[in-house]
Amino acid sequence: MKKLLSMLMSAVICASIITGCDINPVFQPDNKETRKLIAFDTVIDITLYDVEDEDVFNVLEYWIDRYENRFSTTIETSEVSLLNNNNGTFQQVSAETFNLINRAVNANEITDGAFDIAVYPIVKAWGFTTGEYKIPENEELRRLLMFTGSRKIQFNPDNLSVRLLTGMQIDLGGIAKGYIASKLYEKAKEKGVKSGLISLGGNVQAIGSKPDGNPWYVGIQHPDYENDYIGVLSITDEAAITSGGYQRFFERDGKRYHHIIDPSTGAPSESDILSATVITKDGTMGDALSTAFYVMGSEKAKEFLANNPQFKAVILTKDYKVLVSEELKDKFELGERFFLSDLYYI
Ligand code: ADP
Ligand code: MG
């Protein structure tokens, strides 16, 4: 495994989770096909093996485009944008958008409010949507905090319509990529794909195992060193999703302000976590949870994991402890910048 790790180290790294699909020196598949595209402000890498039906790539690209046009906050005609600009009235949406917003609200409930898609007005106030960063006045944040709390969103299942209260706006950025990755997984499987990796920024979804039967090896990026790892995970038919403040931030007067907002303060969260990775079959909730853990901090995240064993995690704390779900004991190899004494099973 040490050898594997050093081989992984030499790979080109651009995402926060690094997919190590080229690392087995023995297996040299010529039946691998890749596609790279950009959507949701994110590089999407698709790697599939033994493709029988070439149409699969068109199908996946079609759905990526379609999801972006439904869930994006920056595309004015998206369903989410229509909803955000509907001034407190019911807005009809597609079944998928309806269900995803529903799941996001569920994530808000189970995380005690740490995950909240209604933070969008606050995300905008900090300039994260445009890149024109600024530190909002306390007064402004106090006013915008009144519009948070996604449990206030109303649903009418009879005609698939959703209502945001006046002033409320939502942002699916913390959950949509996990959802899309899991949908692409399903669509690839329907097309007969048995082996592959789909990576959307910090979201990696494994399809089956590697063609040689081994699990996929996925490196979790070290927040301080672009080319280093917290560790390497082995996953099969699962998603691994990472959230961290190092992924998007700006600096003012030597202080860093990142893009994950604590819905209880309206400011970038200041928990004891540097990076949170969730490993699960449920990529949608996994994405929401990785964001939520980052906000909740390690104590609450540990408590959540103890009560919800279908989710596993690797958490790096600010004092550089690596907390790893006990169930991942044989599926996680610690990165070379860490000592075994930094590793804690939770
Ligand atoms: P990324 O999108 O960088 O992979 P995350 O999945 O952690 O990372 O999502 C962060 C995005 O979610 C932010 O850019 C913002 O749009 C939105 N967001 C920020 N804070 C929260 C929060 N507390 N709950 C839900 N969504 C959030
Ligand atoms: Mg997320």
Coordinates of C-alpha atoms and ligand atoms in Angstrom, one line a residue:
M1 CA 0.0 0.0 0.0
K2 CA 2.9 2.3 0.7
K3 CA 4.1 1.8 -2.9
L4 CA 0.6 2.5 -4.1
L5 CA 0.5 5.7 -2.1
S6 CA 3.8 7.0 -3.6
M7 CA 2.5 6.2 -7.1
L8 CA -0.7 8.1 -6.3
M9 CA 1.5 11.0 -5.1
S10 CA 3.0 11.4 -8.5
A11 CA -0.4 11.6 -10.2
V12 CA -1.6 14.9 -11.5
I13 CA -3.9 16.4 -9.0
C14 CA -6.6 19.0 -9.5
A15 CA -9.6 18.1 -7.5
S16 CA -10.0 17.8 -3.8
I17 CA -10.5 14.1 -4.1
I18 CA -8.0 12.6 -6.4
T19 CA -9.1 9.6 -8.4
G20 CA -6.3 7.0 -8.8
C21 CA -7.5 5.0 -11.7
D22 CA -4.1 4.8 -13.5
I23 CA -2.1 3.5 -10.6
N24 CA -2.0 -0.2 -11.1
P25 CA 1.2 -0.9 -12.9
V26 CA 0.2 -4.5 -13.9
F27 CA -3.2 -3.8 -15.3
Q28 CA -2.9 -1.7 -18.4
P29 CA -6.4 -1.5 -19.8
D30 CA -6.8 -0.2 -23.4
N31 CA -10.5 -0.4 -22.9
K32 CA -10.7 2.8 -20.8
E33 CA -12.5 5.8 -22.1
T34 CA -12.6 9.3 -20.5
R35 CA -14.5 12.5 -20.9
K36 CA -13.8 15.8 -19.2
L37 CA -16.4 18.6 -19.1
I38 CA -17.2 21.7 -17.1
A39 CA -20.6 22.3 -15.5
F40 CA -21.6 23.8 -12.1
D41 CA -18.3 25.7 -12.1
T42 CA -16.6 22.3 -11.6
V43 CA -14.5 20.0 -13.7
I44 CA -16.3 16.7 -14.3
D45 CA -14.2 13.7 -15.1
I46 CA -15.9 10.5 -16.3
T47 CA -13.9 7.3 -16.7
L48 CA -15.6 4.2 -17.9
Y49 CA -14.2 0.8 -18.7
D50 CA -15.4 -1.8 -21.2
V51 CA -18.1 0.4 -22.7
E52 CA -20.4 -1.6 -24.9
D53 CA -22.8 1.1 -25.8
E54 CA -21.0 4.3 -26.9
D55 CA -24.2 6.2 -26.5
V56 CA -23.6 6.1 -22.7
F57 CA -21.4 9.3 -22.9
N58 CA -24.1 11.2 -24.8
V59 CA -26.6 10.1 -22.2
L60 CA -24.4 11.3 -19.3
E61 CA -23.6 14.6 -21.0
Y62 CA -27.3 15.1 -21.7
W63 CA -28.2 14.7 -18.1
I64 CA -25.4 16.8 -16.7
D65 CA -26.6 19.6 -19.0
R66 CA -30.2 19.0 -18.0
Y67 CA -29.4 19.0 -14.3
E68 CA -27.4 22.2 -14.6
N69 CA -30.3 23.8 -16.3
R70 CA -32.6 22.8 -13.5
F71 CA -30.5 23.3 -10.4
S72 CA -28.2 26.2 -11.2
T73 CA -28.6 29.5 -9.3
T74 CA -26.7 31.4 -12.0
I75 CA -28.8 30.3 -15.0
E76 CA -31.8 32.7 -14.9
T77 CA -34.2 30.2 -16.5
S78 CA -33.3 27.3 -14.2
E79 CA -36.1 25.9 -12.0
V80 CA -34.2 27.0 -8.9
S81 CA -33.9 30.6 -10.3
L82 CA -37.6 30.7 -11.1
L83 CA -38.3 29.6 -7.6
N84 CA -35.9 32.1 -6.1
N85 CA -37.6 34.9 -8.0
N86 CA -41.2 33.9 -7.4
N87 CA -41.9 36.3 -4.5
G88 CA -43.4 33.9 -2.0
T89 CA -45.8 32.1 -4.3
F90 CA -46.0 28.4 -5.2
Q91 CA -43.8 27.5 -8.2
Q92 CA -44.2 24.2 -10.2
V93 CA -41.0 22.3 -10.7
S94 CA -40.0 18.9 -12.2
A95 CA -40.3 15.8 -10.0
E96 CA -36.5 15.6 -9.6
T97 CA -36.2 19.2 -8.4
F98 CA -39.1 18.7 -6.1
N99 CA -37.5 15.6 -4.6
L100 CA -34.1 17.1 -4.3
I101 CA -35.4 20.1 -2.4
N102 CA -37.3 17.7 -0.2
R103 CA -34.1 15.8 0.5
A104 CA -32.3 19.0 1.2
V105 CA -34.9 20.0 3.8
N106 CA -34.6 16.5 5.3
A107 CA -30.8 17.1 5.5
N108 CA -31.6 20.3 7.4
E109 CA -33.7 18.4 9.9
I110 CA -31.3 15.6 10.6
T111 CA -28.3 17.9 10.9
D112 CA -30.0 20.2 13.4
G113 CA -29.9 23.1 10.9
A114 CA -26.2 22.8 10.0
F115 CA -27.1 22.1 6.4
D116 CA -29.4 24.8 5.1
I117 CA -30.0 25.5 1.4
A118 CA -31.8 28.7 2.4
V119 CA -28.4 30.3 3.2
Y120 CA -28.3 31.5 -0.4
P121 CA -28.9 35.2 0.4
I122 CA -26.0 35.1 2.8
V123 CA -23.8 33.3 0.3
K124 CA -24.5 36.1 -2.1
A125 CA -23.9 38.8 0.5
W126 CA -20.3 37.5 0.9
G127 CA -19.9 37.6 -2.9
F128 CA -19.3 33.9 -3.4
T129 CA -21.7 33.7 -6.3
T130 CA -20.0 36.4 -8.3
G131 CA -16.4 36.3 -7.0
E132 CA -16.8 40.0 -5.9
Y133 CA -16.0 39.1 -2.3
K134 CA -16.9 41.4 0.6
I135 CA -17.5 41.2 4.3
P136 CA -21.1 42.0 5.0
E137 CA -22.1 44.3 7.9
N138 CA -23.4 42.6 10.9
E139 CA -26.7 44.4 10.4
E140 CA -27.1 43.0 6.9
L141 CA -26.3 39.4 8.1
R142 CA -28.8 39.8 11.0
R143 CA -31.5 40.8 8.4
L144 CA -30.6 38.0 6.0
L145 CA -30.6 35.3 8.8
M146 CA -34.3 35.9 9.0
F147 CA -34.7 34.2 5.6
T148 CA -32.8 31.0 6.5
G149 CA -34.3 27.8 7.9
S150 CA -35.2 25.6 5.0
R151 CA -37.8 23.8 7.1
K152 CA -40.1 26.8 6.3
I153 CA -40.2 25.7 2.6
Q154 CA -43.7 24.5 1.7
F155 CA -44.4 21.5 -0.7
N156 CA -47.5 20.6 -2.6
P157 CA -47.0 17.0 -3.8
D158 CA -50.3 17.1 -5.8
N159 CA -49.0 19.4 -8.4
L160 CA -45.3 19.3 -7.6
S161 CA -45.0 22.9 -6.5
V162 CA -42.8 24.5 -4.0
R163 CA -43.1 27.7 -2.1
L164 CA -40.3 29.8 -0.6
L165 CA -41.4 32.5 1.9
T166 CA -41.0 36.0 0.7
G167 CA -37.3 36.9 0.9
M168 CA -36.1 33.3 1.0
Q169 CA -33.8 32.0 -1.7
I170 CA -32.2 28.6 -2.0
D171 CA -28.9 27.2 -3.3
L172 CA -28.5 23.5 -4.0
G173 CA -24.6 23.9 -4.3
G174 CA -24.1 21.8 -1.2
I175 CA -26.1 18.8 -2.3
A176 CA -26.7 18.9 -6.1
K177 CA -23.3 17.4 -7.2
G178 CA -23.8 14.4 -4.9
Y179 CA -27.2 13.9 -6.4
I180 CA -26.0 14.3 -10.0
A181 CA -23.1 11.9 -9.4
S182 CA -25.5 9.2 -8.0
K183 CA -27.9 9.7 -11.0
L184 CA -25.0 9.4 -13.5
Y185 CA -24.0 6.2 -11.7
E186 CA -27.6 4.8 -12.2
K187 CA -27.7 5.9 -15.9
A188 CA -24.3 4.4 -16.6
K189 CA -25.4 1.1 -15.0
E190 CA -28.5 1.1 -17.1
K191 CA -26.3 1.3 -20.1
G192 CA -24.4 -1.8 -18.9
V193 CA -21.3 -0.1 -17.5
K194 CA -19.8 -2.3 -14.7
S195 CA -16.7 -0.3 -13.9
G196 CA -15.9 3.4 -13.8
L197 CA -15.4 6.5 -11.8
I198 CA -17.3 9.8 -12.0
S199 CA -15.8 12.8 -10.3
L200 CA -17.4 16.2 -9.9
G201 CA -15.0 18.3 -7.9
G202 CA -15.0 17.0 -4.4
N203 CA -17.6 14.3 -5.2
V204 CA -16.4 10.9 -6.4
Q205 CA -18.8 8.1 -7.4
A206 CA -17.4 4.7 -8.0
I207 CA -19.2 2.4 -10.4
G208 CA -18.4 -1.2 -9.4
S209 CA -14.8 -2.0 -8.7
K210 CA -11.7 -1.6 -10.9
P211 CA -11.8 -4.0 -14.0
D212 CA -9.3 -6.2 -12.2
G213 CA -11.7 -6.7 -9.3
N214 CA -9.8 -4.4 -6.9
P215 CA -11.6 -1.5 -5.3
W216 CA -11.1 2.0 -6.6
Y217 CA -8.4 4.0 -4.7
V218 CA -9.4 7.6 -4.1
G219 CA -7.0 10.1 -2.5
I220 CA -8.4 12.7 -0.1
Q221 CA -6.6 16.0 -0.7
H222 CA -4.5 17.5 2.1
P223 CA -6.0 21.0 2.7
D224 CA -2.5 22.6 2.9
Y225 CA -0.6 20.7 0.2
E226 CA -2.2 20.4 -3.2
N227 CA -0.2 17.3 -4.1
D228 CA -0.5 15.4 -0.8
Y229 CA -3.2 13.3 0.8
I230 CA -4.9 13.0 4.1
G231 CA -5.1 9.4 3.0
V232 CA -6.3 7.0 0.4
L233 CA -9.8 5.3 0.5
S234 CA -10.8 2.1 -1.1
I235 CA -14.3 2.3 -2.4
T236 CA -16.6 0.0 -4.5
D237 CA -20.1 1.1 -5.7
E238 CA -19.9 4.0 -3.2
A239 CA -19.5 7.8 -3.2
A240 CA -16.8 9.6 -1.4
I241 CA -17.5 13.3 -0.9
T242 CA -15.3 16.0 0.6
S243 CA -16.0 19.4 1.9
G244 CA -13.5 21.9 3.1
G245 CA -13.0 25.6 3.5
Y246 CA -9.8 25.4 1.5
Q247 CA -11.8 24.7 -1.7
R248 CA -13.1 28.2 -2.2
F249 CA -12.2 31.3 -0.1
F250 CA -10.9 34.8 -0.1
E251 CA -8.6 36.7 2.2
R252 CA -8.9 40.1 3.9
D253 CA -6.4 41.5 6.3
G254 CA -4.7 38.1 6.7
K255 CA -8.0 36.3 7.6
R256 CA -9.5 33.6 5.4
Y257 CA -13.2 33.6 4.6
H258 CA -14.5 30.4 3.0
H259 CA -17.7 29.4 1.2
I260 CA -19.3 27.1 3.8
I261 CA -21.7 29.2 5.9
D262 CA -22.7 28.5 9.5
P263 CA -26.5 29.1 9.3
S264 CA -26.5 30.0 13.0
T265 CA -24.2 33.0 12.5
G266 CA -24.3 33.9 8.7
A267 CA -20.5 33.8 8.7
P268 CA -18.1 31.2 7.3
S269 CA -18.2 28.3 9.8
E270 CA -15.5 28.2 12.4
S271 CA -15.7 24.6 13.6
D272 CA -12.6 22.5 14.5
I273 CA -12.7 20.7 11.1
L274 CA -10.4 21.3 8.1
S275 CA -11.8 18.7 5.8
A276 CA -14.8 16.3 6.0
T277 CA -15.2 13.3 3.7
V278 CA -18.4 11.1 3.8
I279 CA -18.4 7.6 2.3
T280 CA -21.8 6.2 1.5
K281 CA -24.1 4.5 -1.0
D282 CA -26.3 7.6 -0.7
G283 CA -24.3 10.2 -2.6
T284 CA -27.0 12.8 -2.3
M285 CA -27.2 12.8 1.5
G286 CA -23.4 12.2 1.6
D287 CA -22.9 15.6 -0.1
A288 CA -25.2 17.4 2.3
L289 CA -23.5 15.7 5.2
S290 CA -20.0 16.5 4.3
T291 CA -21.0 20.2 4.2
A292 CA -22.9 19.8 7.4
F293 CA -20.1 18.0 9.3
Y294 CA -17.8 20.9 8.3
V295 CA -20.2 23.3 10.0
M296 CA -21.1 21.0 13.0
G297 CA -17.6 20.2 14.1
S298 CA -16.1 16.9 15.0
E299 CA -18.0 16.2 18.2
K300 CA -21.4 16.6 16.7
A301 CA -20.3 14.8 13.5
K302 CA -19.1 11.8 15.6
E303 CA -22.4 11.7 17.4
F304 CA -24.3 11.8 14.1
L305 CA -22.2 9.0 12.7
A306 CA -22.8 6.8 15.7
N307 CA -26.5 7.1 15.2
N308 CA -26.4 6.7 11.4
P309 CA -24.1 3.8 10.5
Q310 CA -25.0 4.0 6.8
F311 CA -22.6 6.9 6.6
K312 CA -18.9 6.7 7.2
A313 CA -16.4 9.5 7.4
V314 CA -12.8 10.7 7.4
I315 CA -12.4 14.0 9.2
L316 CA -9.3 16.1 9.5
T317 CA -9.4 18.4 12.5
K318 CA -7.6 21.8 12.9
D319 CA -5.1 20.1 15.2
Y320 CA -4.4 17.6 12.5
K321 CA -6.0 14.6 14.0
V322 CA -7.5 12.2 11.4
L323 CA -10.8 10.8 12.6
V324 CA -11.8 7.7 10.7
S325 CA -15.0 5.5 11.0
E326 CA -14.1 2.2 12.6
E327 CA -15.8 0.4 9.7
L328 CA -13.2 1.9 7.3
K329 CA -10.3 0.3 9.2
D330 CA -9.3 -1.8 6.2
K331 CA -10.3 0.7 3.6
F332 CA -8.2 3.7 4.6
E333 CA -4.5 4.2 4.3
L334 CA -3.1 7.2 6.1
G335 CA -1.1 9.8 4.0
E336 CA 2.6 10.1 4.4
R337 CA 2.5 13.5 6.1
F338 CA 0.8 11.9 9.1
F339 CA 1.9 9.6 11.9
L340 CA -0.1 6.6 13.2
S341 CA -0.5 8.6 16.4
D342 CA -2.6 11.1 14.5
L343 CA -5.1 8.5 13.5
Y344 CA -8.2 8.0 15.7
Y345 CA -11.0 5.5 15.0
I346 CA -14.4 6.8 15.7
Ligands
ADP1 P1 -18.5 22.3 -3.0 O1 -19.7 22.8 -3.6 O2 -17.3 23.3 -3.0 O3 -18.1 20.9 -3.4 P2 -20.0 21.8 -0.6 O4 -20.7 20.6 -1.0 O5 -19.5 21.8 0.8 O6 -18.8 22.2 -1.4 O7 -21.0 23.0 -0.8 C1 -20.7 24.3 -0.5 C2 -21.7 25.1 -1.2 O8 -23.0 25.0 -0.6 C3 -21.4 26.6 -1.1 O9 -20.7 27.1 -2.2 C4 -22.8 27.2 -1.0 O10 -23.3 27.4 -2.3 C5 -23.6 26.2 -0.3 N1 -23.6 26.3 1.2 C6 -22.8 27.1 1.9 N2 -23.0 26.8 3.2 C7 -24.0 25.9 3.3 C8 -24.8 25.3 4.4 N3 -24.5 25.6 5.6 N4 -25.7 24.4 4.0 C9 -26.0 24.2 2.7 N5 -25.4 24.7 1.7 C10 -24.4 25.6 2.0
MG2 MG -21.8 19.2 0.1

